[in-house]
C-alpha cells in the first residue's frame, strides 16, 4: 500500500477523475464513491497477482454456491484488511471529512437476509485471509428481501432498492455470460454406440456475471464473489403489442427473464412463486458450473482430475441441483459415461446442512421439476433408481426404509437426500446440530455413509465483528496482547491472564458501558424511546421465525411485565429487551409476534 502522502495524493486524483471538481465542492456521497473506486483499484492489482501466483502453482479452487451472501458494507472492511483504516481517517480529517460519516454512505447490499448468508460471507472472508482459492457463486438480486418499517407496532414492507445508486464494488463481465435453458422436450438417440440427449423447444435466459473482490487480511490475496444476473439472450420487443398500447405484453419476454434475479426469496405460496424459486436455484447452479468448467478446461487436464482441482460446496439445499447439473454437463456436454460422471460428481460436491427440522428441508413437486428441468429430472430419476437398488440390496424386504431414504418419494424430490447421495461430505454447523443429524434426522444416511458426516462449527470473522464493530474493545485488546490476534484468533487466549486484574476488568466494563450508552443514544434518535444504559440489555438480532429465540424472549418479557403488574414492589434488575429482525411478508405468525 502507498504511504500517507502518496495515499492522499491518489485519493485527490480519484476525486478529480470521478467527480471532475475539487474535494471541497464534492458531496459526501461523491467523496465516498471516489474512495471506494480507489480501494477497488487496489484490490484489482492484488487480484491479478493472486491469479498469476495460483495458476503457476496449480492450486485447487473451492466453488462456494449459496443463495445468500450477507457481505454487508465493504469499505471499512477493506480498509481494515489493508491495515490503513486509521491512516485513512486521519487523512480525511485533514481534508475536513469524517470517515465514519463517509462509511454511512454505503448501501448494505441486498444479497442475503439471515445466518445462512452471513455464514457464507464469513467463509469468503476467512478463505481469502488464509489464501485458500475460492469463488463464491450467488445471485445478483435487483432488490433485497425488503426494507422494513414499523408502523403502529406492525411490520410493513417496502422494496429494498439497494442498487439505485449503483454498486461501486462490482464489475460486470459480459464476455463470460452463459446461456441457461428452462423447459422444453428431451430427445434421445443412439450415436456411435452411446445414448445422446438433446433438449429442444426450450426457453433461454442469459446469465451475466458481476464480480466482487473479496480481500483477505493483510492484502496477500483476493478471492472472487461472482453474482449472476438474469436477462434475455436477445432483447425482444413485440412491436404489434407496443403500437397497440399494450406495453407490458410488448416487453414480456424481457421481463420474464429479468424476474429470475429481481428479488431475494420471492413468495413461494403460489405455483408461480414456487416456479420462480426453482428457476433461481437452477439458474445460478447452471451458470456457476459452466463458469467453473471453463476454468478447469484451461488446465488441459483429463476429467477424472476434476476432484483434485475443484471442490464444489453447496450451502444448504438451494444449490443441490449441482449434483444432476454436473452430471448433465459431464455426460451430455463432455461425452462421459454415467459411471465416470457419477464418480467425479461424488468426489467433488459437499453439502452444509442448516436445519434439523424435517419441514424445513427442501422438497420440490415432481411435476414442477419435470416440466421446468426435464433433462435434470431424468438424471435425478436415474440417481433415485440406482440408489433404491442399492438400498434394496442392503435392506432386503425393508421397503419402508427404502421409501424413507429415497431421493424421490411421495411425488416430491427431496433435495437434502439428493445432496447427501451425490456428494462426499455432509456437515452441520454446530456439534449438537451435527449429532442430531447423525442420531435422529439423518440417522438412516449416517448408518450407511458414516464417513460422509462431519462437523464444522459455525464461526465468525472477528475482523468484522470485533475490530470493525467494537473498535474501543479491539484497541484495548491489542494494547494488552499486541495485534497478532488480528490474524490469529488463538492469541486472544492471552486475555485469560488478566482475569483477576481489577484495572483491566474495570476498563472492559467501562468500554461495555460506553457501547451501551451509544446504543441508547441511537435508540433515542431513531425510535424516540429513552432506555437506561445501566439496565441489562437483552438483545435478539436474527431473522424472526416462530422456532427461533425471539418468541421465547418476548414471552419472558411478558411474564416479567405481568409479575410487575401484580407486585409493583418486586425487586428485579432493570431490563431492556431489544429486537432487530425481519419477518417474512407472508409469515403471519412471525408478523404477529412483532
Coordinates of C-alpha atoms in Angstrom, one line a residue:
X1 CA 0.0 0.0 0.0
X2 CA 1.2 3.6 -0.6
X3 CA 2.4 5.7 2.2
X4 CA 0.4 8.6 3.8
X5 CA 1.3 11.3 1.3
X6 CA 1.0 9.1 -1.7
X7 CA -2.4 7.8 -0.5
X8 CA -3.6 11.4 0.0
X9 CA -2.4 12.3 -3.5
X10 CA -4.0 9.3 -5.1
X11 CA -7.3 9.9 -3.3
X12 CA -7.4 13.5 -4.5
X13 CA -6.7 12.3 -8.0
X14 CA -9.5 9.8 -7.7
X15 CA -11.8 12.7 -6.6
X16 CA -10.8 14.7 -9.7
X17 CA -11.3 11.7 -12.1
X18 CA -14.7 10.5 -10.7
X19 CA -16.2 13.9 -9.7
X20 CA -14.4 16.4 -12.0
X21 CA -14.3 19.1 -9.3
X22 CA -12.3 20.0 -6.2
X23 CA -12.7 18.0 -3.0
X24 CA -14.3 20.9 -1.1
X25 CA -17.1 21.1 -3.7
X26 CA -17.9 17.3 -3.6
X27 CA -20.8 15.9 -1.7
X28 CA -20.2 13.2 0.9
X29 CA -21.6 10.6 -1.5
X30 CA -19.1 11.7 -4.1
X31 CA -16.2 11.5 -1.7
X32 CA -17.3 8.0 -0.7
X33 CA -17.5 6.9 -4.3
X34 CA -14.1 8.2 -5.1
X35 CA -12.5 6.4 -2.1
X36 CA -14.3 3.2 -3.0
X37 CA -13.1 3.4 -6.6
X38 CA -9.5 3.9 -5.3
X39 CA -9.7 0.9 -2.9
X40 CA -11.3 -1.3 -5.6
X41 CA -8.4 -0.4 -8.0
X42 CA -6.0 -1.6 -5.3
X43 CA -8.0 -4.8 -4.9
X44 CA -7.8 -5.3 -8.7
X45 CA -4.0 -5.2 -8.5
X46 CA -3.8 -7.8 -5.7
X47 CA -6.4 -9.9 -7.6
X48 CA -4.2 -10.0 -10.7
X49 CA -1.2 -11.1 -8.7
X50 CA -3.2 -13.7 -6.8
X51 CA -4.4 -15.3 -10.0
X52 CA -1.0 -15.3 -11.6
X53 CA 0.6 -17.0 -8.5
X54 CA -2.2 -19.6 -8.1
X55 CA -2.2 -20.5 -11.8
X56 CA 1.5 -21.2 -11.6
X57 CA 1.1 -23.3 -8.5
X58 CA -1.9 -25.2 -9.9
X59 CA -3.9 -24.8 -6.7
X60 CA -7.3 -26.4 -6.1
X61 CA -10.2 -24.0 -6.2
X62 CA -13.3 -24.0 -3.9
X63 CA -16.6 -23.0 -5.6
X64 CA -18.9 -22.0 -2.8
X65 CA -22.6 -22.0 -4.0
X66 CA -25.0 -20.1 -1.8
X67 CA -28.4 -18.3 -2.4
X68 CA -27.3 -15.7 0.1
X69 CA -24.1 -13.7 0.7
X70 CA -24.8 -11.3 3.5
X71 CA -21.5 -9.4 3.0
X72 CA -22.5 -6.1 4.5
X73 CA -20.8 -2.8 3.8
X74 CA -17.3 -3.4 2.4
X75 CA -15.3 -0.2 2.5
X76 CA -14.4 -0.3 6.2
X77 CA -13.7 -4.0 6.0
X78 CA -11.3 -3.4 3.1
X79 CA -9.5 -0.6 5.0
X80 CA -9.0 -2.9 7.9
X81 CA -7.7 -5.7 5.6
X82 CA -5.3 -3.3 4.1
X83 CA -4.2 -2.0 7.5
X84 CA -5.0 1.6 6.7
X85 CA -8.2 2.4 8.5
X86 CA -6.6 4.8 11.0
X87 CA -4.5 6.5 8.3
X88 CA -7.5 7.0 6.1
X89 CA -9.4 8.5 9.0
X90 CA -6.6 10.9 9.7
X91 CA -6.2 12.0 6.1
X92 CA -9.9 12.6 5.7
X93 CA -9.9 14.6 8.9
X94 CA -7.1 16.8 7.5
X95 CA -9.4 17.4 4.4
X96 CA -12.3 18.3 6.6
X97 CA -14.2 15.0 6.3
X98 CA -15.2 12.3 8.8
X99 CA -14.6 8.6 7.9
X100 CA -17.4 7.3 10.0
X101 CA -19.8 9.6 8.2
X102 CA -18.4 8.6 4.9
X103 CA -18.9 4.9 5.7
X104 CA -22.6 5.6 6.3
X105 CA -23.0 6.5 2.6
X106 CA -22.5 2.8 1.6
X107 CA -25.7 0.9 1.0
X108 CA -26.0 -2.6 2.6
X109 CA -26.2 -4.9 -0.5
X110 CA -29.5 -6.8 -0.6
X111 CA -27.7 -10.2 -1.3
X112 CA -28.8 -12.0 1.9
X113 CA -31.0 -12.0 4.9
X114 CA -30.1 -14.4 7.7
X115 CA -27.5 -16.7 9.2
X116 CA -27.0 -18.7 6.1
X117 CA -25.9 -15.6 4.2
X118 CA -23.7 -14.4 7.0
X119 CA -22.0 -17.8 7.3
X120 CA -21.2 -17.7 3.6
X121 CA -19.8 -14.2 3.8
X122 CA -17.6 -15.1 6.8
X123 CA -16.3 -18.1 4.9
X124 CA -15.4 -15.9 2.0
X125 CA -13.5 -13.5 4.3
X126 CA -11.6 -16.3 6.1
X127 CA -10.8 -18.2 2.9
X128 CA -9.2 -15.0 1.5
X129 CA -7.4 -14.3 4.7
X130 CA -6.0 -17.9 4.7
X131 CA -5.1 -17.6 1.0
X132 CA -7.4 -20.5 0.0
X133 CA -8.5 -20.1 -3.6
X134 CA -12.3 -19.6 -3.7
X135 CA -15.0 -18.3 -5.9
X136 CA -18.4 -17.6 -4.3
X137 CA -21.3 -18.3 -6.6
X138 CA -24.6 -16.4 -6.0
X139 CA -27.3 -14.3 -7.4
X140 CA -27.2 -10.5 -8.1
X141 CA -30.7 -9.6 -6.8
X142 CA -32.1 -6.3 -8.1
X143 CA -34.0 -5.9 -4.8
X144 CA -33.2 -7.3 -1.4
X145 CA -35.7 -9.0 0.8
X146 CA -37.5 -5.8 1.7
X147 CA -37.0 -2.6 3.7
X148 CA -38.8 -2.9 7.0
X149 CA -40.9 -0.1 8.6
X150 CA -42.7 -0.5 11.9
X151 CA -46.0 1.4 11.9
X152 CA -48.4 1.3 14.8
X153 CA -46.4 -1.7 16.1
X154 CA -46.7 -3.7 12.9
X155 CA -44.2 -4.5 10.2
X156 CA -44.7 -3.1 6.8
X157 CA -42.6 -3.8 3.8
X158 CA -41.1 -1.6 1.1
X159 CA -38.8 -2.5 -1.8
X160 CA -35.1 -2.6 -0.9
X161 CA -33.8 -0.7 -3.9
X162 CA -30.2 -1.2 -2.9
X163 CA -28.8 -0.8 -6.5
X164 CA -30.4 2.6 -7.1
X165 CA -27.1 4.4 -6.8
X166 CA -25.0 1.6 -8.4
X167 CA -22.7 -0.7 -6.5
X168 CA -19.0 0.5 -6.6
X169 CA -17.5 -2.9 -5.8
X170 CA -18.9 -4.9 -8.7
X171 CA -17.5 -5.3 -12.2
X172 CA -19.7 -6.7 -15.0
X173 CA -18.1 -9.4 -17.1
X174 CA -20.4 -9.7 -20.2
X175 CA -17.7 -11.6 -22.1
X176 CA -18.2 -14.6 -19.7
X177 CA -22.0 -14.6 -19.9
X178 CA -23.6 -18.1 -20.4
X179 CA -26.9 -19.4 -21.5
X180 CA -29.3 -21.2 -19.1
X181 CA -32.2 -23.2 -20.5
X182 CA -35.6 -24.0 -19.0
X183 CA -38.4 -26.3 -20.1
X184 CA -38.5 -28.0 -23.4
X185 CA -38.5 -31.6 -24.5
X186 CA -35.7 -34.1 -24.4
X187 CA -34.9 -36.1 -27.5
X188 CA -32.9 -39.3 -27.2
X189 CA -30.9 -41.1 -29.9
X190 CA -28.1 -43.6 -30.2
X191 CA -24.9 -42.2 -31.7
X192 CA -21.6 -44.1 -32.1
X193 CA -22.8 -46.7 -29.6
X194 CA -23.9 -44.3 -26.9
X195 CA -27.1 -42.5 -26.0
X196 CA -27.2 -38.8 -26.8
X197 CA -29.7 -36.5 -25.2
X198 CA -30.8 -33.2 -26.8
X199 CA -33.1 -30.5 -25.5
X200 CA -35.4 -28.7 -27.9
X201 CA -38.2 -26.1 -27.7
X202 CA -36.6 -24.7 -24.5
X203 CA -36.7 -21.1 -23.2
X204 CA -33.3 -19.4 -22.9
X205 CA -32.1 -16.9 -20.3
X206 CA -28.7 -15.1 -20.4
X207 CA -26.7 -15.2 -17.2
X208 CA -24.2 -12.3 -16.9
X209 CA -21.6 -12.4 -14.1
X210 CA -20.8 -9.5 -11.8
X211 CA -17.6 -9.9 -9.9
X212 CA -17.0 -8.5 -6.4
X213 CA -13.4 -8.7 -4.9
X214 CA -13.1 -10.4 -1.5
X215 CA -9.9 -9.0 0.0
X216 CA -8.1 -11.1 2.6
X217 CA -6.5 -9.7 5.7
X218 CA -3.0 -8.3 5.0
X219 CA -3.9 -7.9 1.3
X220 CA -2.0 -11.0 0.4
X221 CA -4.8 -12.5 -1.6
X222 CA -8.1 -11.5 -3.3
X223 CA -10.8 -14.1 -4.0
X224 CA -13.9 -13.5 -6.1
X225 CA -17.6 -13.4 -5.4
X226 CA -19.4 -14.0 -8.7
X227 CA -23.0 -12.9 -8.8
X228 CA -25.2 -13.8 -11.7
X229 CA -27.8 -11.5 -13.2
X230 CA -30.6 -12.9 -15.4
X231 CA -31.7 -11.2 -18.7
X232 CA -33.0 -12.1 -22.2
X233 CA -30.5 -13.7 -24.5
X234 CA -31.7 -11.2 -27.1
X235 CA -33.7 -8.1 -26.2
X236 CA -37.2 -8.5 -27.6
X237 CA -39.9 -6.1 -28.3
X238 CA -43.4 -7.1 -29.6
X239 CA -44.0 -4.1 -32.0
X240 CA -47.6 -5.0 -32.6
X241 CA -48.3 -5.1 -28.9
X242 CA -46.4 -1.9 -28.3
X243 CA -48.1 0.0 -31.1
X244 CA -51.4 -1.2 -29.8
X245 CA -50.6 0.3 -26.4
X246 CA -50.1 -3.0 -24.6
X247 CA -46.6 -2.0 -23.3
X248 CA -46.4 -4.8 -20.7
X249 CA -47.0 -7.6 -23.3
X250 CA -44.5 -5.9 -25.6
X251 CA -41.8 -6.4 -23.0
X252 CA -43.0 -9.6 -21.5
X253 CA -40.1 -11.9 -22.7
X254 CA -37.5 -9.4 -21.3
X255 CA -39.4 -9.0 -18.0
X256 CA -39.9 -12.8 -17.5
X257 CA -36.1 -13.4 -17.9
X258 CA -35.2 -10.5 -15.6
X259 CA -37.7 -11.6 -12.9
X260 CA -35.4 -14.5 -12.0
X261 CA -32.9 -12.2 -10.3
X262 CA -35.4 -9.5 -9.4
X263 CA -36.0 -10.3 -5.7
X264 CA -34.3 -12.2 -2.9
X265 CA -36.7 -15.1 -1.8
X266 CA -39.9 -14.3 -3.7
X267 CA -43.0 -15.6 -2.0
X268 CA -43.5 -19.3 -2.9
X269 CA -47.0 -19.7 -1.6
X270 CA -48.3 -19.9 -5.2
X271 CA -47.4 -22.2 -8.1
X272 CA -45.9 -19.2 -9.9
X273 CA -43.8 -18.3 -6.9
X274 CA -42.6 -21.9 -6.5
X275 CA -41.5 -22.0 -10.1
X276 CA -39.6 -18.7 -9.8
X277 CA -37.8 -20.1 -6.7
X278 CA -36.8 -23.2 -8.5
X279 CA -35.7 -21.1 -11.5
X280 CA -33.5 -19.1 -9.3
X281 CA -31.8 -22.2 -7.8
X282 CA -31.1 -23.8 -11.2
X283 CA -30.1 -20.5 -12.8
X284 CA -27.1 -19.8 -10.6
X285 CA -26.1 -23.5 -10.4
X286 CA -26.1 -23.9 -14.2
X287 CA -24.3 -20.6 -14.7
X288 CA -21.8 -21.2 -12.0
X289 CA -20.9 -24.7 -13.1
X290 CA -20.4 -23.6 -16.7
X291 CA -18.0 -20.9 -15.4
X292 CA -16.2 -23.5 -13.3
X293 CA -15.8 -25.9 -16.2
X294 CA -14.4 -23.1 -18.4
X295 CA -11.7 -22.5 -15.8
X296 CA -10.9 -26.2 -15.5
X297 CA -10.7 -26.8 -19.2
X298 CA -7.9 -24.2 -19.3
X299 CA -5.7 -26.6 -17.3
X300 CA -5.9 -29.2 -20.1
X301 CA -6.2 -32.0 -17.5
X302 CA -8.4 -35.1 -18.0
X303 CA -11.9 -35.0 -16.5
X304 CA -11.0 -37.6 -13.9
X305 CA -8.7 -35.0 -12.4
X306 CA -11.6 -32.6 -11.7
X307 CA -11.9 -33.5 -8.0
X308 CA -8.2 -32.9 -7.5
X309 CA -8.5 -29.3 -8.8
X310 CA -12.1 -28.4 -7.8
X311 CA -14.2 -28.5 -4.7
X312 CA -17.9 -27.6 -5.1
X313 CA -19.6 -26.7 -1.8
X314 CA -23.3 -26.3 -1.5
X315 CA -24.5 -24.1 1.3
X316 CA -27.9 -25.7 2.3
X317 CA -30.1 -27.4 -0.2
X318 CA -30.7 -24.4 -2.5
X319 CA -27.7 -25.4 -4.8
X320 CA -28.4 -29.2 -4.5
X321 CA -29.1 -29.2 -8.3
X322 CA -25.3 -29.1 -8.6
X323 CA -25.5 -32.9 -8.5
X324 CA -27.7 -33.5 -11.6
X325 CA -26.4 -30.5 -13.4
X326 CA -22.7 -31.5 -13.1
X327 CA -23.8 -35.0 -14.3
X328 CA -25.5 -33.4 -17.3
X329 CA -22.6 -31.3 -18.2
X330 CA -20.1 -34.2 -18.0
X331 CA -22.3 -36.7 -19.8
X332 CA -24.2 -34.6 -22.4
X333 CA -21.5 -32.0 -22.8
X334 CA -18.3 -33.9 -22.5
X335 CA -19.3 -37.4 -23.5
X336 CA -18.5 -39.2 -20.2
X337 CA -20.3 -42.4 -19.2
X338 CA -22.7 -42.4 -16.3
X339 CA -20.2 -44.3 -14.2
X340 CA -17.4 -41.8 -15.0
X341 CA -19.6 -38.8 -14.3
X342 CA -21.0 -40.2 -11.1
X343 CA -17.6 -41.0 -9.7
X344 CA -16.4 -37.4 -10.4
X345 CA -19.5 -35.8 -9.1
X346 CA -19.5 -37.8 -5.8
X347 CA -15.8 -36.9 -5.2
X348 CA -16.3 -33.2 -6.0
X349 CA -19.5 -32.0 -4.2
X350 CA -20.0 -31.3 -0.5
X351 CA -23.1 -30.1 1.5
X352 CA -23.7 -28.0 4.6
X353 CA -27.0 -28.7 6.3
X354 CA -28.5 -25.8 8.2
X355 CA -31.6 -27.3 9.9
X356 CA -32.7 -30.3 11.8
X357 CA -36.4 -29.5 11.1
X358 CA -37.8 -32.0 8.5
X359 CA -40.4 -29.5 7.3
X360 CA -37.6 -27.0 6.5
X361 CA -35.7 -29.4 4.2
X362 CA -36.5 -28.5 0.6
X363 CA -38.8 -30.8 -1.4
X364 CA -39.9 -29.9 -4.9
X365 CA -43.0 -31.3 -6.7
X366 CA -42.1 -33.9 -9.3
X367 CA -44.5 -32.2 -11.8
X368 CA -42.7 -28.9 -11.4
X369 CA -39.2 -30.4 -11.7
X370 CA -40.1 -32.4 -14.7
X371 CA -41.7 -29.5 -16.6
X372 CA -39.1 -26.9 -15.8
X373 CA -35.9 -29.0 -15.9
X374 CA -36.8 -32.1 -17.9
X375 CA -33.2 -33.4 -18.5
X376 CA -32.1 -32.8 -15.0
X377 CA -35.2 -34.6 -13.7
X378 CA -34.3 -37.6 -15.9
X379 CA -30.9 -37.7 -14.2
X380 CA -32.5 -37.4 -10.8
X381 CA -34.8 -40.3 -11.6
X382 CA -31.8 -42.4 -12.6
X383 CA -30.0 -41.4 -9.4
X384 CA -33.1 -42.4 -7.4
X385 CA -33.5 -45.7 -9.3
X386 CA -29.9 -46.7 -8.7
X387 CA -30.0 -45.6 -5.0
X388 CA -33.2 -47.6 -4.4
X389 CA -31.5 -50.7 -5.9
X390 CA -28.5 -50.2 -3.6
X391 CA -30.8 -49.8 -0.6
X392 CA -32.8 -52.9 -1.6
X393 CA -29.6 -54.9 -1.6
X394 CA -28.6 -53.5 1.8
X395 CA -32.0 -53.9 3.4
X396 CA -33.8 -56.8 1.6
X397 CA -37.6 -56.7 2.3
X398 CA -37.5 -53.4 4.1
X399 CA -39.4 -51.3 1.7
X400 CA -40.2 -48.7 4.4
X401 CA -36.5 -48.0 4.8
X402 CA -36.1 -47.6 1.1
X403 CA -39.1 -45.1 0.9
X404 CA -37.7 -43.1 3.9
X405 CA -34.3 -42.7 2.2
X406 CA -35.3 -42.4 -1.5
X407 CA -34.5 -39.2 -3.4
X408 CA -37.9 -39.2 -5.0
X409 CA -40.9 -40.2 -2.8
X410 CA -44.5 -39.0 -2.3
X411 CA -44.4 -37.0 -5.5
X412 CA -41.6 -34.9 -4.3
X413 CA -37.8 -34.6 -5.0
X414 CA -36.0 -34.5 -1.6
X415 CA -33.1 -32.1 -2.1
X416 CA -31.3 -32.9 1.1
X417 CA -31.3 -36.6 0.1
X418 CA -30.0 -35.7 -3.4
X419 CA -27.2 -33.6 -1.8
X420 CA -26.2 -36.5 0.5
X421 CA -26.3 -39.3 -2.1
X422 CA -24.4 -37.2 -4.7
X423 CA -21.6 -35.8 -2.6
X424 CA -18.7 -36.9 -0.4
X425 CA -19.3 -34.7 2.7
X426 CA -22.3 -33.6 4.9
X427 CA -21.7 -31.2 7.8
X428 CA -23.8 -29.5 10.4
X429 CA -22.9 -26.0 11.7
X430 CA -22.6 -26.9 15.4
X431 CA -21.5 -30.0 17.3
X432 CA -25.0 -30.6 18.7
X433 CA -26.6 -29.9 15.4
X434 CA -24.4 -32.5 13.7
X435 CA -25.0 -35.0 16.4
X436 CA -28.8 -34.6 16.0
X437 CA -28.4 -35.1 12.2
X438 CA -26.4 -38.3 12.8
X439 CA -28.6 -39.7 15.5
X440 CA -32.0 -38.6 14.5
X441 CA -33.0 -36.6 11.4
X442 CA -30.4 -38.2 9.0
X443 CA -29.7 -41.3 11.0
X444 CA -30.6 -43.7 8.2
X445 CA -28.0 -42.0 6.0
X446 CA -25.4 -41.9 8.7
X447 CA -25.7 -45.6 9.2
X448 CA -24.7 -46.3 5.6
X449 CA -22.4 -43.3 5.0
X450 CA -20.7 -42.6 8.3
X451 CA -17.6 -41.4 6.5
X452 CA -19.6 -38.5 4.9
X453 CA -20.7 -36.9 8.1
X454 CA -18.6 -34.3 9.9
X455 CA -19.0 -31.1 11.9
X456 CA -17.9 -27.6 11.0
X457 CA -18.8 -25.3 13.9
X458 CA -20.3 -22.0 12.6
X459 CA -17.8 -19.3 13.3
X460 CA -17.5 -15.6 12.5
X461 CA -14.7 -13.4 11.1
X462 CA -13.6 -11.4 14.1
X463 CA -12.1 -8.7 11.9
X464 CA -15.7 -7.5 11.2
X465 CA -17.4 -8.5 14.5
X466 CA -14.7 -7.2 16.8
X467 CA -12.3 -4.8 15.1
X468 CA -14.9 -3.1 13.0
X469 CA -18.0 -3.5 15.2
X470 CA -16.2 -2.7 18.5
X471 CA -13.1 -0.5 17.9
X472 CA -12.8 0.5 21.6
X473 CA -12.6 -3.1 22.7
X474 CA -10.4 -4.1 19.8
X475 CA -8.0 -1.3 20.6
X476 CA -7.8 -2.2 24.3
X477 CA -7.1 -5.9 23.5
X478 CA -4.3 -5.1 21.1
X479 CA -2.9 -2.7 23.7
X480 CA -2.7 -5.6 26.2
X481 CA -1.6 -8.5 23.9
X482 CA -0.4 -7.0 20.7
X483 CA -2.0 -7.0 17.3
X484 CA -1.1 -10.6 16.4
X485 CA -4.7 -11.6 17.3
X486 CA -6.0 -9.7 14.3
X487 CA -4.7 -12.6 12.1
X488 CA -4.6 -15.4 14.7
X489 CA -7.6 -15.6 17.0
X490 CA -5.9 -18.2 19.2
X491 CA -3.8 -15.3 20.6
X492 CA -7.0 -14.0 22.3
X493 CA -6.5 -16.7 24.9
X494 CA -3.7 -14.5 26.3
X495 CA -6.5 -12.3 27.8
X496 CA -7.1 -15.1 30.4
X497 CA -4.0 -14.0 32.2
X498 CA -5.9 -10.7 33.0
X499 CA -8.9 -12.4 34.5
X500 CA -8.0 -11.3 38.0
X501 CA -6.6 -7.9 37.1
X502 CA -9.0 -5.4 38.6
X503 CA -7.8 -2.5 36.4
X504 CA -8.3 -4.5 33.2
X505 CA -11.7 -5.7 34.3
X506 CA -12.8 -2.2 35.2
X507 CA -11.6 -0.9 31.8
X508 CA -13.5 -3.7 30.0
X509 CA -16.7 -2.8 32.0
X510 CA -16.1 0.9 31.0
X511 CA -15.9 0.0 27.3
X512 CA -19.0 -2.1 27.5
X513 CA -20.9 0.7 29.3
X514 CA -19.7 3.2 26.7
X515 CA -21.1 1.0 23.9
X516 CA -24.4 0.7 25.8
X517 CA -24.6 4.5 26.0
X518 CA -24.0 4.7 22.3
X519 CA -26.8 2.2 21.6
X520 CA -29.1 4.0 24.0
X521 CA -28.4 7.3 22.1
X522 CA -29.1 5.6 18.8
X523 CA -32.4 4.2 20.0
X524 CA -33.5 7.6 21.3
X525 CA -32.5 9.2 17.9
X526 CA -34.1 6.6 15.7
X527 CA -37.0 5.3 17.7
X528 CA -37.8 8.2 20.1
X529 CA -37.5 5.8 23.1
X530 CA -35.4 6.5 26.2
X531 CA -33.7 3.5 27.7
X532 CA -31.4 3.2 30.7
X533 CA -27.8 2.4 29.8
X534 CA -27.4 0.9 33.3
X535 CA -30.1 -1.7 32.7
X536 CA -29.4 -5.2 31.5
X537 CA -29.8 -5.3 27.7
X538 CA -31.4 -8.4 26.3
X539 CA -30.7 -8.3 22.6
X540 CA -32.0 -10.6 19.9
X541 CA -30.9 -9.9 16.3
X542 CA -31.8 -12.6 13.8
X543 CA -34.4 -13.4 11.2
X544 CA -37.8 -13.6 13.0
X545 CA -39.2 -17.0 12.9
X546 CA -41.6 -18.9 15.1
X547 CA -39.0 -21.5 16.0
X548 CA -36.2 -19.1 16.8
X549 CA -35.4 -17.5 20.2
X550 CA -37.2 -14.1 19.8
X551 CA -40.5 -15.7 20.6
X552 CA -39.3 -17.2 23.8
X553 CA -37.6 -13.9 24.7
X554 CA -40.7 -11.8 24.2
X555 CA -42.8 -14.3 26.2
X556 CA -40.2 -13.9 29.0
X557 CA -40.6 -10.2 28.8
X558 CA -44.4 -10.5 29.0
X559 CA -44.1 -12.8 32.1
X560 CA -41.8 -10.2 33.8
X561 CA -44.3 -7.4 32.9
X562 CA -47.2 -9.4 34.4
X563 CA -45.3 -10.1 37.6
X564 CA -44.5 -6.4 38.0
X565 CA -48.2 -5.5 37.4
X566 CA -49.2 -8.0 40.2
X567 CA -46.4 -6.9 42.5
X568 CA -45.1 -3.3 41.7
X569 CA -42.6 -3.7 44.6
X570 CA -41.0 -6.7 43.0
X571 CA -37.2 -6.4 43.3
X572 CA -35.7 -7.3 39.9
X573 CA -33.0 -5.7 37.9
X574 CA -34.0 -3.2 35.2
X575 CA -34.0 -4.9 31.8
X576 CA -34.4 -3.6 28.2
X577 CA -35.5 -6.0 25.5
X578 CA -34.2 -5.1 22.1
X579 CA -35.1 -6.8 18.9
X580 CA -33.8 -6.4 15.3
X581 CA -35.5 -8.8 12.9
X582 CA -37.5 -9.1 9.7
X583 CA -40.4 -11.4 9.5
X584 CA -41.1 -12.9 6.0
X585 CA -44.0 -10.9 4.4
X586 CA -46.4 -13.9 4.2
X587 CA -45.4 -15.4 7.6
X588 CA -48.4 -14.3 9.6
X589 CA -47.3 -15.8 13.0
X590 CA -43.9 -14.1 12.8
X591 CA -45.5 -10.8 11.9
X592 CA -48.0 -11.3 14.7
X593 CA -45.0 -11.8 17.1
X594 CA -43.7 -8.3 16.0

